[in-house]
mmCIF file of C-alpha atoms in Angstrom:
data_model
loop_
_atom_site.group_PDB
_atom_site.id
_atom_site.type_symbol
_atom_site.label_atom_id
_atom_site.label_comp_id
_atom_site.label_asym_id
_atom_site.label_seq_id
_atom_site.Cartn_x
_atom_site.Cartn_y
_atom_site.Cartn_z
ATOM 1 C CA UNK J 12 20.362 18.648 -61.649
ATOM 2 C CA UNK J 13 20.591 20.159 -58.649
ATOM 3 C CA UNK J 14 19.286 18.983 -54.821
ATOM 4 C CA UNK J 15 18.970 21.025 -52.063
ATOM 5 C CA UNK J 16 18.542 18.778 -48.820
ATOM 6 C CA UNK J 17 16.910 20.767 -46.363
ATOM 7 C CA UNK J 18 17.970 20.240 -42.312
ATOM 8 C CA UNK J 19 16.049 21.757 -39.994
ATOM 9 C CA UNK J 20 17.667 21.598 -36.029
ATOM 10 C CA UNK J 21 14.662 21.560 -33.690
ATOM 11 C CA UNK J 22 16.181 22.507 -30.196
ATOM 12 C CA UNK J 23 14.291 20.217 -27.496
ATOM 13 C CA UNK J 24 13.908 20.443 -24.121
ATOM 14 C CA UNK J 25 12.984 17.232 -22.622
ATOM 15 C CA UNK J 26 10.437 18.062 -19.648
ATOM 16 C CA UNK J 27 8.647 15.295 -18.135
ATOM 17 C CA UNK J 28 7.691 17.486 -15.280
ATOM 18 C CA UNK J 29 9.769 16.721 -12.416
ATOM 19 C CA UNK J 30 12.501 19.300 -11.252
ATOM 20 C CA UNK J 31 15.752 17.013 -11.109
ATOM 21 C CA UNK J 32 18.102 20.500 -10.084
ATOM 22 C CA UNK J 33 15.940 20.258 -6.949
ATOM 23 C CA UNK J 34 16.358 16.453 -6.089
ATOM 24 C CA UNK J 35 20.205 17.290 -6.618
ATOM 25 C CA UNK J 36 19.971 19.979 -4.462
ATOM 26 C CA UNK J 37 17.823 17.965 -1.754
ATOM 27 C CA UNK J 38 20.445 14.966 -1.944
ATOM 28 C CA UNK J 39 23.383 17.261 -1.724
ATOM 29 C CA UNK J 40 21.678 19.080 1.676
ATOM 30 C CA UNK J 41 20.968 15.829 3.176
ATOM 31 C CA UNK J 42 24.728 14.297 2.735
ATOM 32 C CA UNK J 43 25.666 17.651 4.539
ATOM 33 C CA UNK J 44 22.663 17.361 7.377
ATOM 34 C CA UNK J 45 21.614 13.969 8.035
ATOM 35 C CA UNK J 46 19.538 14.683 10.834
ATOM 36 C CA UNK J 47 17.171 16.324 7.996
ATOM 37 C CA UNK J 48 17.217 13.529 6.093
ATOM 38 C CA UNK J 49 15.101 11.379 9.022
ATOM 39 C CA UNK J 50 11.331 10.947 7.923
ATOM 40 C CA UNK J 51 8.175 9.640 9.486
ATOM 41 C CA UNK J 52 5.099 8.697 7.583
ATOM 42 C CA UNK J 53 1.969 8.239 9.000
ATOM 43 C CA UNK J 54 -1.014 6.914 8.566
ATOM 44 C CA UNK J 55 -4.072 6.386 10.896
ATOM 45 C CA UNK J 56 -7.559 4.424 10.775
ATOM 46 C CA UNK J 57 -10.991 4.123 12.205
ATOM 47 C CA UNK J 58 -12.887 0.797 12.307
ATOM 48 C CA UNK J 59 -16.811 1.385 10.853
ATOM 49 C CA UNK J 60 -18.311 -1.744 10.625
ATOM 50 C CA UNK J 61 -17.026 -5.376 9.546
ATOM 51 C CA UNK J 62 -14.066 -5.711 7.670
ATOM 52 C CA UNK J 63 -14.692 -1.658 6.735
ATOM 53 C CA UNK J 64 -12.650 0.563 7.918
ATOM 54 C CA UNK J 65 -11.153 4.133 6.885
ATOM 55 C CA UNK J 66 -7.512 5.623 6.749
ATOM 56 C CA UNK J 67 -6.508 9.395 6.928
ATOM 57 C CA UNK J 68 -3.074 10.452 5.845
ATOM 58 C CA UNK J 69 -2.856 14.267 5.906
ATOM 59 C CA UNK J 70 1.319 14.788 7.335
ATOM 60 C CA UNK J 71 4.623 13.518 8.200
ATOM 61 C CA UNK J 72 7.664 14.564 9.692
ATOM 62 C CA UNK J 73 10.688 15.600 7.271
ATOM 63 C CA UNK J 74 13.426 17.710 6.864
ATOM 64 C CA UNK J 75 13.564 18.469 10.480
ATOM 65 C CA UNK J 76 10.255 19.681 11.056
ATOM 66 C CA UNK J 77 6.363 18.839 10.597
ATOM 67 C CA UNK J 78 4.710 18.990 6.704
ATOM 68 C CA UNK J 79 1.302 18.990 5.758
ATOM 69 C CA UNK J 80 -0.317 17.450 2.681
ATOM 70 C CA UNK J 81 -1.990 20.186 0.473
ATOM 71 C CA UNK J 82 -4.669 18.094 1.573
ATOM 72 C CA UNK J 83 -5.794 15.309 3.905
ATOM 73 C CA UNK J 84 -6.875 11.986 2.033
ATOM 74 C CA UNK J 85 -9.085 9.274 3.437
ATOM 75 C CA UNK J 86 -8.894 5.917 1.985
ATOM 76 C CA UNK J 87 -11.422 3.372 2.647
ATOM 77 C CA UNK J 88 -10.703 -0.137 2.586
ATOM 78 C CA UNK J 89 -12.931 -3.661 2.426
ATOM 79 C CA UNK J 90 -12.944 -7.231 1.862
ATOM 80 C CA UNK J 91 -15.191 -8.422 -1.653
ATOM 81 C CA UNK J 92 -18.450 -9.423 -1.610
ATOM 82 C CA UNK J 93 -17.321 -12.884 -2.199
ATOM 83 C CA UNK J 94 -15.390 -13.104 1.146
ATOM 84 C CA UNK J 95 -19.526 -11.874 2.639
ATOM 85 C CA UNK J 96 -18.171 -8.643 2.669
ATOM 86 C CA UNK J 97 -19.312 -5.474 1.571
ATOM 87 C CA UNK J 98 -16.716 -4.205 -0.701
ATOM 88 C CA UNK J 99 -16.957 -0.653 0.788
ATOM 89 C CA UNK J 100 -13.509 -0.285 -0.988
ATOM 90 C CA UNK J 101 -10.354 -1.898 -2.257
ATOM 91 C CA UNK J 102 -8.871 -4.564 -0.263
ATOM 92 C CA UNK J 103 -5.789 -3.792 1.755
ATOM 93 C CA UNK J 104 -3.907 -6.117 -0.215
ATOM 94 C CA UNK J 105 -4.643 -4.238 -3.704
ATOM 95 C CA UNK J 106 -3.243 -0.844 -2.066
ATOM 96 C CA UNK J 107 0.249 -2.362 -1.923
ATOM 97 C CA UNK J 108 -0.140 -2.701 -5.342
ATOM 98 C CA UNK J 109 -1.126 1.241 -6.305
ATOM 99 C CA UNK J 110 1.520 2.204 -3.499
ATOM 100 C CA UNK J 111 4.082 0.035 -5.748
ATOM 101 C CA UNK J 112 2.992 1.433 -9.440
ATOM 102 C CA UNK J 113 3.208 5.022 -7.610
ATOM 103 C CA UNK J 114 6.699 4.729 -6.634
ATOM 104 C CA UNK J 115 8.316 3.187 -9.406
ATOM 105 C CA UNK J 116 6.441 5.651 -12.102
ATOM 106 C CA UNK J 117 7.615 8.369 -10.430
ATOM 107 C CA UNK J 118 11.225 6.950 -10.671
ATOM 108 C CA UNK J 119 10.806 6.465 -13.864
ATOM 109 C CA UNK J 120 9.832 10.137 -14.449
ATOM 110 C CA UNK J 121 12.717 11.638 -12.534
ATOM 111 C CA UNK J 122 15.468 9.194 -13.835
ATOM 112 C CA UNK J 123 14.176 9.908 -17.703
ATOM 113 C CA UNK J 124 14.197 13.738 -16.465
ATOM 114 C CA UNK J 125 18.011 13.251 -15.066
ATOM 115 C CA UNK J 126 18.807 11.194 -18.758
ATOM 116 C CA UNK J 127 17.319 13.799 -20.825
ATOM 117 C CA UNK J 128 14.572 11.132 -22.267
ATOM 118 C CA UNK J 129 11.548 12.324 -23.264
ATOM 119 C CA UNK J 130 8.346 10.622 -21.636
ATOM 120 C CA UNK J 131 5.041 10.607 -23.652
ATOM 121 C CA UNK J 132 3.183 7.703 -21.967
ATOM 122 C CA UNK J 133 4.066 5.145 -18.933
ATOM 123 C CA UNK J 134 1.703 2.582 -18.279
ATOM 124 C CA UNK J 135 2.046 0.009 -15.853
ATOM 125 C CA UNK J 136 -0.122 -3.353 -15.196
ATOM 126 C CA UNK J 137 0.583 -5.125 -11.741
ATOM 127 C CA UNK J 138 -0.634 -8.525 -10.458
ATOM 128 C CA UNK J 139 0.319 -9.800 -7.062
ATOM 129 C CA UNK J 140 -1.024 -14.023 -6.230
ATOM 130 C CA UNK J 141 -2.080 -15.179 -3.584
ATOM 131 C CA UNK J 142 -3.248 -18.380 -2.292
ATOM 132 C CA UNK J 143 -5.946 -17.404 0.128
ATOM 133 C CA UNK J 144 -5.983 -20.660 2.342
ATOM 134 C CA UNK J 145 -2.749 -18.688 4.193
ATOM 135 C CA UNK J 146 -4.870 -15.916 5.505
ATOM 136 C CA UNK J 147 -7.909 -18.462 6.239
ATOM 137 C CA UNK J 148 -5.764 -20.868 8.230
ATOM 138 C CA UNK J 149 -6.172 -23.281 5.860
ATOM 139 C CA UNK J 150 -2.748 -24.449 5.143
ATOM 140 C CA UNK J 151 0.098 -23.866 7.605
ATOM 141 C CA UNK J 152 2.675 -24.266 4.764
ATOM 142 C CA UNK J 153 1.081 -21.418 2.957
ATOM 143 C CA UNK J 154 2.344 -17.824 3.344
ATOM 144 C CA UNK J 155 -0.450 -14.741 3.974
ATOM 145 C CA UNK J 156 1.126 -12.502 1.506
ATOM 146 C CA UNK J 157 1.518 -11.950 -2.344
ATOM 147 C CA UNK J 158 3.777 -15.466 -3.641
ATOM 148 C CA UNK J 159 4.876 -12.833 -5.671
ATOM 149 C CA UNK J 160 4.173 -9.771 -7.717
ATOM 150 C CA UNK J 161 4.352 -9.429 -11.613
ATOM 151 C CA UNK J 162 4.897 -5.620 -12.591
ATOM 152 C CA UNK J 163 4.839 -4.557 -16.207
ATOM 153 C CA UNK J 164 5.486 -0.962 -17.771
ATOM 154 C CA UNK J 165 4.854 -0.136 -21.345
ATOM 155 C CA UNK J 166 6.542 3.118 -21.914
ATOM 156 C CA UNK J 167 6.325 5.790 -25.100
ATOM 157 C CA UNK J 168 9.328 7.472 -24.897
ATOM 158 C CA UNK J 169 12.344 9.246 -26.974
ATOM 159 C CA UNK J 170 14.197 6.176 -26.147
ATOM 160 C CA UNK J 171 15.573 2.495 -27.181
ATOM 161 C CA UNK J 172 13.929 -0.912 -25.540
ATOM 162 C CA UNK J 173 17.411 -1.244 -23.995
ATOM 163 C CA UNK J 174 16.915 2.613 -22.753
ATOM 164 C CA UNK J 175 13.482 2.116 -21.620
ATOM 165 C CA UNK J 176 14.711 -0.899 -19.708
ATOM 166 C CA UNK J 177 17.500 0.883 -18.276
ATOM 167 C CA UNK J 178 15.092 3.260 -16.758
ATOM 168 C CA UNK J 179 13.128 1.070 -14.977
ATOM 169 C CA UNK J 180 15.219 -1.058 -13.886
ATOM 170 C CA UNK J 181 16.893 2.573 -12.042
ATOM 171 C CA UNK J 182 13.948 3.042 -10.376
ATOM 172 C CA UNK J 183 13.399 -0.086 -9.203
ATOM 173 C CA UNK J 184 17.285 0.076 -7.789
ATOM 174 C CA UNK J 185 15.987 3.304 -5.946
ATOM 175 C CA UNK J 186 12.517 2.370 -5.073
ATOM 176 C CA UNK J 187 11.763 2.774 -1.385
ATOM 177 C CA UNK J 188 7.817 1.162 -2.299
ATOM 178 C CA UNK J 189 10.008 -1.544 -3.950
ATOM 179 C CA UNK J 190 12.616 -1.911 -1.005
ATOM 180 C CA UNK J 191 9.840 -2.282 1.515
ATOM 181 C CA UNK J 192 7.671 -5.048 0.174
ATOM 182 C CA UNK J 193 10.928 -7.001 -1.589
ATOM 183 C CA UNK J 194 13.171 -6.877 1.651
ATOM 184 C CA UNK J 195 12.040 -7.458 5.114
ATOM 185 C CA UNK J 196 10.902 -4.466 6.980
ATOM 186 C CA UNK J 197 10.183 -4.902 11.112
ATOM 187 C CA UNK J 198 6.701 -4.068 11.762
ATOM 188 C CA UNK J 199 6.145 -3.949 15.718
ATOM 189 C CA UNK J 200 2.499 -3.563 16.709
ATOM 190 C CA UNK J 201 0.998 -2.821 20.166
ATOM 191 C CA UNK J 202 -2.099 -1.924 21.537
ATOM 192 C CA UNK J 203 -4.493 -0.406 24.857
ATOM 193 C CA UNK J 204 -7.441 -0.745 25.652
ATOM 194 C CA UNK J 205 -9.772 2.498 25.349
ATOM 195 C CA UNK K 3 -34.967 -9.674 57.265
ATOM 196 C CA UNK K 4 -35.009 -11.437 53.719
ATOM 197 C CA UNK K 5 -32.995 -10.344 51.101
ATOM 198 C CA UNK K 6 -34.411 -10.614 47.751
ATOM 199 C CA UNK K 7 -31.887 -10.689 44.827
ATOM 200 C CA UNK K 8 -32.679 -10.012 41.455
ATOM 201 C CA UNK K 9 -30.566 -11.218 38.679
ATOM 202 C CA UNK K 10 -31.286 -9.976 34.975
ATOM 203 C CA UNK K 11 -29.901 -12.171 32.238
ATOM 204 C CA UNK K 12 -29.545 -10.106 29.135
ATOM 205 C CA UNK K 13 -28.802 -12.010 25.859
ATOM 206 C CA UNK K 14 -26.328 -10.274 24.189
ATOM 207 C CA UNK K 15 -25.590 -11.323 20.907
ATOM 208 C CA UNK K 16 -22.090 -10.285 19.331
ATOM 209 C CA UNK K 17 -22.437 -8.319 16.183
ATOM 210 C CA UNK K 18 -18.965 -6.222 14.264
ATOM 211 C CA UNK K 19 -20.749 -6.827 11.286
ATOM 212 C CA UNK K 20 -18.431 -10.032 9.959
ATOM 213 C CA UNK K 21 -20.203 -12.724 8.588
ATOM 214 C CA UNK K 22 -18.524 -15.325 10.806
ATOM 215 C CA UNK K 23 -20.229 -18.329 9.177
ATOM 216 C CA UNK K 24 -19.572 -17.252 5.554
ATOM 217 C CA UNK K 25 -15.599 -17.038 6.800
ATOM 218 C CA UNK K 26 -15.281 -20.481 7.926
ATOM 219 C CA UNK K 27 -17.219 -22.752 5.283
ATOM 220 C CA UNK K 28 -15.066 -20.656 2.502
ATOM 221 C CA UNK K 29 -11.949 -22.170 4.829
ATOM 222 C CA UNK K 30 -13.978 -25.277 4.521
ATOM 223 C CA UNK K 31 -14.520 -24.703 0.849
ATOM 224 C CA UNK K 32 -10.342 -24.305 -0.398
ATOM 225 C CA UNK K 33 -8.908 -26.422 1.576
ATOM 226 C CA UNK K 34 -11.761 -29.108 0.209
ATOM 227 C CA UNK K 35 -10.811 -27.723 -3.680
ATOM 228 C CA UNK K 36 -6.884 -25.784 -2.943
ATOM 229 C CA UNK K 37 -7.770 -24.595 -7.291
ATOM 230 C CA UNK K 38 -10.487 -21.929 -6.036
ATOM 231 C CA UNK K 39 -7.789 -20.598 -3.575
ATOM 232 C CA UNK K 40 -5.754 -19.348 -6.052
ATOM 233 C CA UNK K 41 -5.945 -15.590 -6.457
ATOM 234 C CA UNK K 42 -4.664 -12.668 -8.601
ATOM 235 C CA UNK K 43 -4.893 -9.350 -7.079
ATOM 236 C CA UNK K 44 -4.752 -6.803 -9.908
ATOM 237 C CA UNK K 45 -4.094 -2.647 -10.137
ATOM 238 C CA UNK K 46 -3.058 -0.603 -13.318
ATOM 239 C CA UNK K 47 -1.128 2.996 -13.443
ATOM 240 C CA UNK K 48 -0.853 5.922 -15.556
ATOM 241 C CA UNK K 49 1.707 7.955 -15.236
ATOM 242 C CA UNK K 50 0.385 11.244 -15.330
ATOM 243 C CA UNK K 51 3.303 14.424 -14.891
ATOM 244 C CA UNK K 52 6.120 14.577 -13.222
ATOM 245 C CA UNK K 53 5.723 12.501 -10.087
ATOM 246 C CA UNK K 54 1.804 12.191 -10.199
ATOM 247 C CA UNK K 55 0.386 9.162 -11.682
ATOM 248 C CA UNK K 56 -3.207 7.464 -10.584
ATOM 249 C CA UNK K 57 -3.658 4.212 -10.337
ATOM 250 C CA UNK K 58 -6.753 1.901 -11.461
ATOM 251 C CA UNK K 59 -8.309 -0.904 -9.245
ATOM 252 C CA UNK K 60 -11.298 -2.739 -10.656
ATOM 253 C CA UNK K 61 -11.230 -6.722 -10.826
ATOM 254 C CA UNK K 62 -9.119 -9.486 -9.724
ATOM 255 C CA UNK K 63 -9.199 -13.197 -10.449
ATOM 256 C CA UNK K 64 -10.397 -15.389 -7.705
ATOM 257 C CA UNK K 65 -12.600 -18.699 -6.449
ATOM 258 C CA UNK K 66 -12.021 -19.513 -10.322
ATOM 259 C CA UNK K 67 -13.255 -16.737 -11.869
ATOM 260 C CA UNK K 68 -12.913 -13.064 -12.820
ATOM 261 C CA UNK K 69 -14.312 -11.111 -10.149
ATOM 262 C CA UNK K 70 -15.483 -7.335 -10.391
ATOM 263 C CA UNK K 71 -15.231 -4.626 -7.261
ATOM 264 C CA UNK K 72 -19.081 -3.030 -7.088
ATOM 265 C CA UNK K 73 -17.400 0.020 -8.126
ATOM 266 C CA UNK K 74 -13.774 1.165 -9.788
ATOM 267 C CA UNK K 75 -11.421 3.119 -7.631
ATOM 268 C CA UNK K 76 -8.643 5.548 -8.560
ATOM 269 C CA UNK K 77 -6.072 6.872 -6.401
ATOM 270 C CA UNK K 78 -3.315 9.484 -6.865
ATOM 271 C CA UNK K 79 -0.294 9.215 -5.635
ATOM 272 C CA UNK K 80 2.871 12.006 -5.731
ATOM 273 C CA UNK K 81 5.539 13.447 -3.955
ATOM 274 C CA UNK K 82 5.148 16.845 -1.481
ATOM 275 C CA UNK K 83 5.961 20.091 -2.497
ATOM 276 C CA UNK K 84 8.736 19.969 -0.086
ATOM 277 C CA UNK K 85 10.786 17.663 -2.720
ATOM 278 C CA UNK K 86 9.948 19.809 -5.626
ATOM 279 C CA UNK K 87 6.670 17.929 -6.653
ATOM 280 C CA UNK K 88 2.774 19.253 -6.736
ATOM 281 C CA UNK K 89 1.316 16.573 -4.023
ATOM 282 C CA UNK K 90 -1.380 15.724 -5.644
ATOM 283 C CA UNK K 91 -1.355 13.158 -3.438
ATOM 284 C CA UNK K 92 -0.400 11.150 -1.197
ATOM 285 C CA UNK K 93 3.326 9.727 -1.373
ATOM 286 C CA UNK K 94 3.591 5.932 -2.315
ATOM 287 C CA UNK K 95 4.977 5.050 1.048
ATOM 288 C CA UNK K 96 1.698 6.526 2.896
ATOM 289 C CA UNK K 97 -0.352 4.362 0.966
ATOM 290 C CA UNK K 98 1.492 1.173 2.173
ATOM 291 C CA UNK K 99 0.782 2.091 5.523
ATOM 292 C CA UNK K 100 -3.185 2.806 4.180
ATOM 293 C CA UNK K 101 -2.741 -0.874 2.862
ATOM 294 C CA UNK K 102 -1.112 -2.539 6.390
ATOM 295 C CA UNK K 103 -4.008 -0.617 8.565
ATOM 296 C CA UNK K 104 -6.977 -1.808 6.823
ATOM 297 C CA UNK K 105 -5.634 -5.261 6.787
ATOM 298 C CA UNK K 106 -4.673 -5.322 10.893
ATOM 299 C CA UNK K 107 -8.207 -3.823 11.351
ATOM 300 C CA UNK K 108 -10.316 -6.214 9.694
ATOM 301 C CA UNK K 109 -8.562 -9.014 10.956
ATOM 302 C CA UNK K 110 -9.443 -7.782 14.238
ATOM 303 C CA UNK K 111 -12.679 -7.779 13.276
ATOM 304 C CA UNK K 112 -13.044 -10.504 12.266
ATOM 305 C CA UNK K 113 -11.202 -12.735 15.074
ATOM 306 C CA UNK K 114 -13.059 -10.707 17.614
ATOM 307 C CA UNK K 115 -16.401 -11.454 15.764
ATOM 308 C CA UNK K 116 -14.848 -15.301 16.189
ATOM 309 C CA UNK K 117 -13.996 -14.656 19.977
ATOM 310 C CA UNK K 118 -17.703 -12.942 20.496
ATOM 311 C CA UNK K 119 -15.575 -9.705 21.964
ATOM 312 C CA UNK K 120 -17.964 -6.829 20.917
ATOM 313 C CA UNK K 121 -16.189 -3.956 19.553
ATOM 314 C CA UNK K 122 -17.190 -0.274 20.377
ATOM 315 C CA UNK K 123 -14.095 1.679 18.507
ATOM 316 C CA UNK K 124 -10.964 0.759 17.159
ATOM 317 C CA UNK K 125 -8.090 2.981 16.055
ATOM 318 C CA UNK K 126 -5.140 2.672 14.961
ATOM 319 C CA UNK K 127 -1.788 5.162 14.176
ATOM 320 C CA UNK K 128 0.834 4.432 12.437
ATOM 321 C CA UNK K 129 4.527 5.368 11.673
ATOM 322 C CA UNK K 130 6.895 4.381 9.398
ATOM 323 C CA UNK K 131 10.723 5.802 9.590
ATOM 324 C CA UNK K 132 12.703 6.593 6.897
ATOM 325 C CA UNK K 133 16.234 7.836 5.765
ATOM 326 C CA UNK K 134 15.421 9.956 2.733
ATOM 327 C CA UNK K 135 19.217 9.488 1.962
ATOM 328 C CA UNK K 136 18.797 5.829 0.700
ATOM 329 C CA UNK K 137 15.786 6.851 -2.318
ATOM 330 C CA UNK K 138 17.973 10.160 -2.712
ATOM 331 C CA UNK K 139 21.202 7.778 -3.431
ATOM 332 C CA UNK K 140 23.374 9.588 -1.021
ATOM 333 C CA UNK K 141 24.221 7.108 1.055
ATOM 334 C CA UNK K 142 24.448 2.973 0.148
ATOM 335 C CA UNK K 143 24.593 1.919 3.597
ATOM 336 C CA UNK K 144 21.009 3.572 4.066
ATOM 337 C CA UNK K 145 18.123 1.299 2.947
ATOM 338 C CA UNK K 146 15.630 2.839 0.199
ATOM 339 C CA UNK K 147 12.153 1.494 2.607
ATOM 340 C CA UNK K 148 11.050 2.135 5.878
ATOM 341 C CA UNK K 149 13.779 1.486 8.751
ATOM 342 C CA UNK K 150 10.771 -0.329 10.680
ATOM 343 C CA UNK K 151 6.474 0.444 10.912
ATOM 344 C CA UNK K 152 5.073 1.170 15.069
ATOM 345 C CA UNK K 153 1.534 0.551 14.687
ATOM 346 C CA UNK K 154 -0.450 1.301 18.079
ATOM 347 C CA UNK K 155 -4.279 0.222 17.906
ATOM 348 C CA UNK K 156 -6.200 1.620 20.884
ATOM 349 C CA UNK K 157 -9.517 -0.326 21.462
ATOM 350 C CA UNK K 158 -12.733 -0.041 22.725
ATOM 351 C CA UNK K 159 -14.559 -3.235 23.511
ATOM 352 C CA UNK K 160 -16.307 -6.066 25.914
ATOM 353 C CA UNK K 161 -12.753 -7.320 26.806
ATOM 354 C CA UNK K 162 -9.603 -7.098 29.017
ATOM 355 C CA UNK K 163 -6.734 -5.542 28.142
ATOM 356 C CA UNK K 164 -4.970 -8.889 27.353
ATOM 357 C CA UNK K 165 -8.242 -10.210 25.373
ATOM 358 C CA UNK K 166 -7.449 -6.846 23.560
ATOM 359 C CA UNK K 167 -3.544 -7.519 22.930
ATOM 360 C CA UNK K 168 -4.372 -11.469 21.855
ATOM 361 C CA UNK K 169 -6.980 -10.069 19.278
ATOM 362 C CA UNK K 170 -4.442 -7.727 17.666
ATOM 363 C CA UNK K 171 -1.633 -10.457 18.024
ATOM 364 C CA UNK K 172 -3.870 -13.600 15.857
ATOM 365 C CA UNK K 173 -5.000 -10.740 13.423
ATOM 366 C CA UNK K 174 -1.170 -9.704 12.830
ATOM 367 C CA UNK K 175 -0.735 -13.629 12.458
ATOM 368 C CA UNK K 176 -3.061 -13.793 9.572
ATOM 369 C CA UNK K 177 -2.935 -10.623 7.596
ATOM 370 C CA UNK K 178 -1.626 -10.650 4.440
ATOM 371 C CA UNK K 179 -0.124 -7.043 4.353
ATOM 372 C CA UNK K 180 1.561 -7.545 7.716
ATOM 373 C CA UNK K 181 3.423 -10.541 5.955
ATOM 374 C CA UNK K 182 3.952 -9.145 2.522
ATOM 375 C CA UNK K 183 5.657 -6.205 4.341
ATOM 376 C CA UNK K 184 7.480 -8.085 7.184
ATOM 377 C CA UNK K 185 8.390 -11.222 4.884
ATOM 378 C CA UNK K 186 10.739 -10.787 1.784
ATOM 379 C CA UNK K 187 8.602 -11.161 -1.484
ATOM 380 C CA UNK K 188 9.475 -11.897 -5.264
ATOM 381 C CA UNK K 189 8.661 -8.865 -7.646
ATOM 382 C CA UNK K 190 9.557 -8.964 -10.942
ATOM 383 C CA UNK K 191 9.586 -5.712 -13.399
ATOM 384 C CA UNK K 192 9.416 -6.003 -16.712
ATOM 385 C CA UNK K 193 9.483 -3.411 -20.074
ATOM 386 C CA UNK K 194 8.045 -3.150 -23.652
ATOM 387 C CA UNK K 195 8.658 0.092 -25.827
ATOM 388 C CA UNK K 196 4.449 1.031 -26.441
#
């Protein structure tokens, strides 16, 4: 008797979308010319009524010159109707949050891209508490901010736990979302009167 | 000759559309029962190609209970086209900015609704620096977040310049974005193969 094992070689190309050759290319151009490597973001914002207001992000300063966003955005934010609010939007707390999953998903996507790991699904869940007597001034002992933020991702991927881990844990190492809300950053704000 | 003067008393009555009242007996309220003060501030992601993924914000957990926003929000986030990526969005960073404006904002508000300063306009730009060489990896000495946030708020309202600059400085006192971006906080990442 006779068996005839079959192998068929499937040649894969792993392509989670993002163009790592590029981000080389960018990092090697920016060790040459550091000047082009200085960024500004901006954001700005219009009070409308309450604890309501708007933000409109449409460009920034990179790579030695202005950019524009394909588009502008506008973002409105609010305070619940529990707080006698109106909840025109998210609170500004909860957009820390989607500015953290953004950043460390798309890490995830270009380090898997750079490891030759195949992505299928990356979903993360994010929970930041808070005791709220800090912002009411009801507890000097109590901080305003997040007493810290839980982040989970639950990835389907060509990959080990150990890989999977590995990969976040990359991103998080190069996360400038990350960097900014777990180190201190000096925030200096002024104002005039109109 | 008499002179006659007339005087005209106008009651004003400060409105910026902050429900004052409500604010303080909640103060009243957690530091009476510190349980009910305890909240959870929630988002989800999906990572969606490349460097794109959208993030979910619906509910969060607070005053004891599960609380829902009076609608669901979704918001995009990518890189520019200048590193390669679609922007579909707007970059994580931006949206930390987003986050730290509508937080200043409503605190001023809020403390000028406290004060009985009536506001006319408030705006607000901001700009946060960056050396793309730390999130690129070519350089360690360079940090991955912003090197430091200039917010500017330029104010219209029924008070002096300094009334102005003491409204801004007790909202940045008590906002919970200024502090979760100024102050170091704990984040924890975690992983599960789906």
């Amino acid at each position: 008797m006779t068996t005839t094992t079959q192998t068929t070689t499937t040649q894969t190309t792993t392509d989670n979308g993002v163009n790592v050759t590029a981000l080389l290319g960018a990092k090697q151009a920016l060790t040459d010319n550091p000047a082009a490597a200085r960024f500004t973001w901006r954001a700005s914002s219009e009070w409308l009524k309450g604890t309501h207001s708007r933000a409109t992000v449409d460009g920034f300063f990179g790579f030695g010159a202005e950019q524009k966003h394909r588009a502008g955005y506008q973002f409105d934010t609010d305070h619940p109707e529990a707080f006698a609010s109106e909840d025109n939007g998210v609170t500004p707390v909860e957009m820390l949050l989607v500015g953290l999953a953004g950043c460390l998903t798309a890490g995830i996507a270009a380090v898997a891209q750079h490891r030759k790991i195949q992505l299928r699904s990356v979903k993360a869940t994010l929970e930041g508490g808070m005791d709220l007597r800090g912002i009411l001034g009801a507890c000097d002992k109590t901080r305003n901010g997040f007493d810290g933020i839980k982040v989970h991702y639950e990835i389907d991927a060509d990959a080990t736990a150990d890989e999977i881990a590995a990969l976040v844990a990359q991103s998080q190492k190069r996360s400038a979302v990350f960097d900014a809300i777990a180190n201190p950053t000096d925030i200096s704000v002024t104002s005039s009167k109109a």
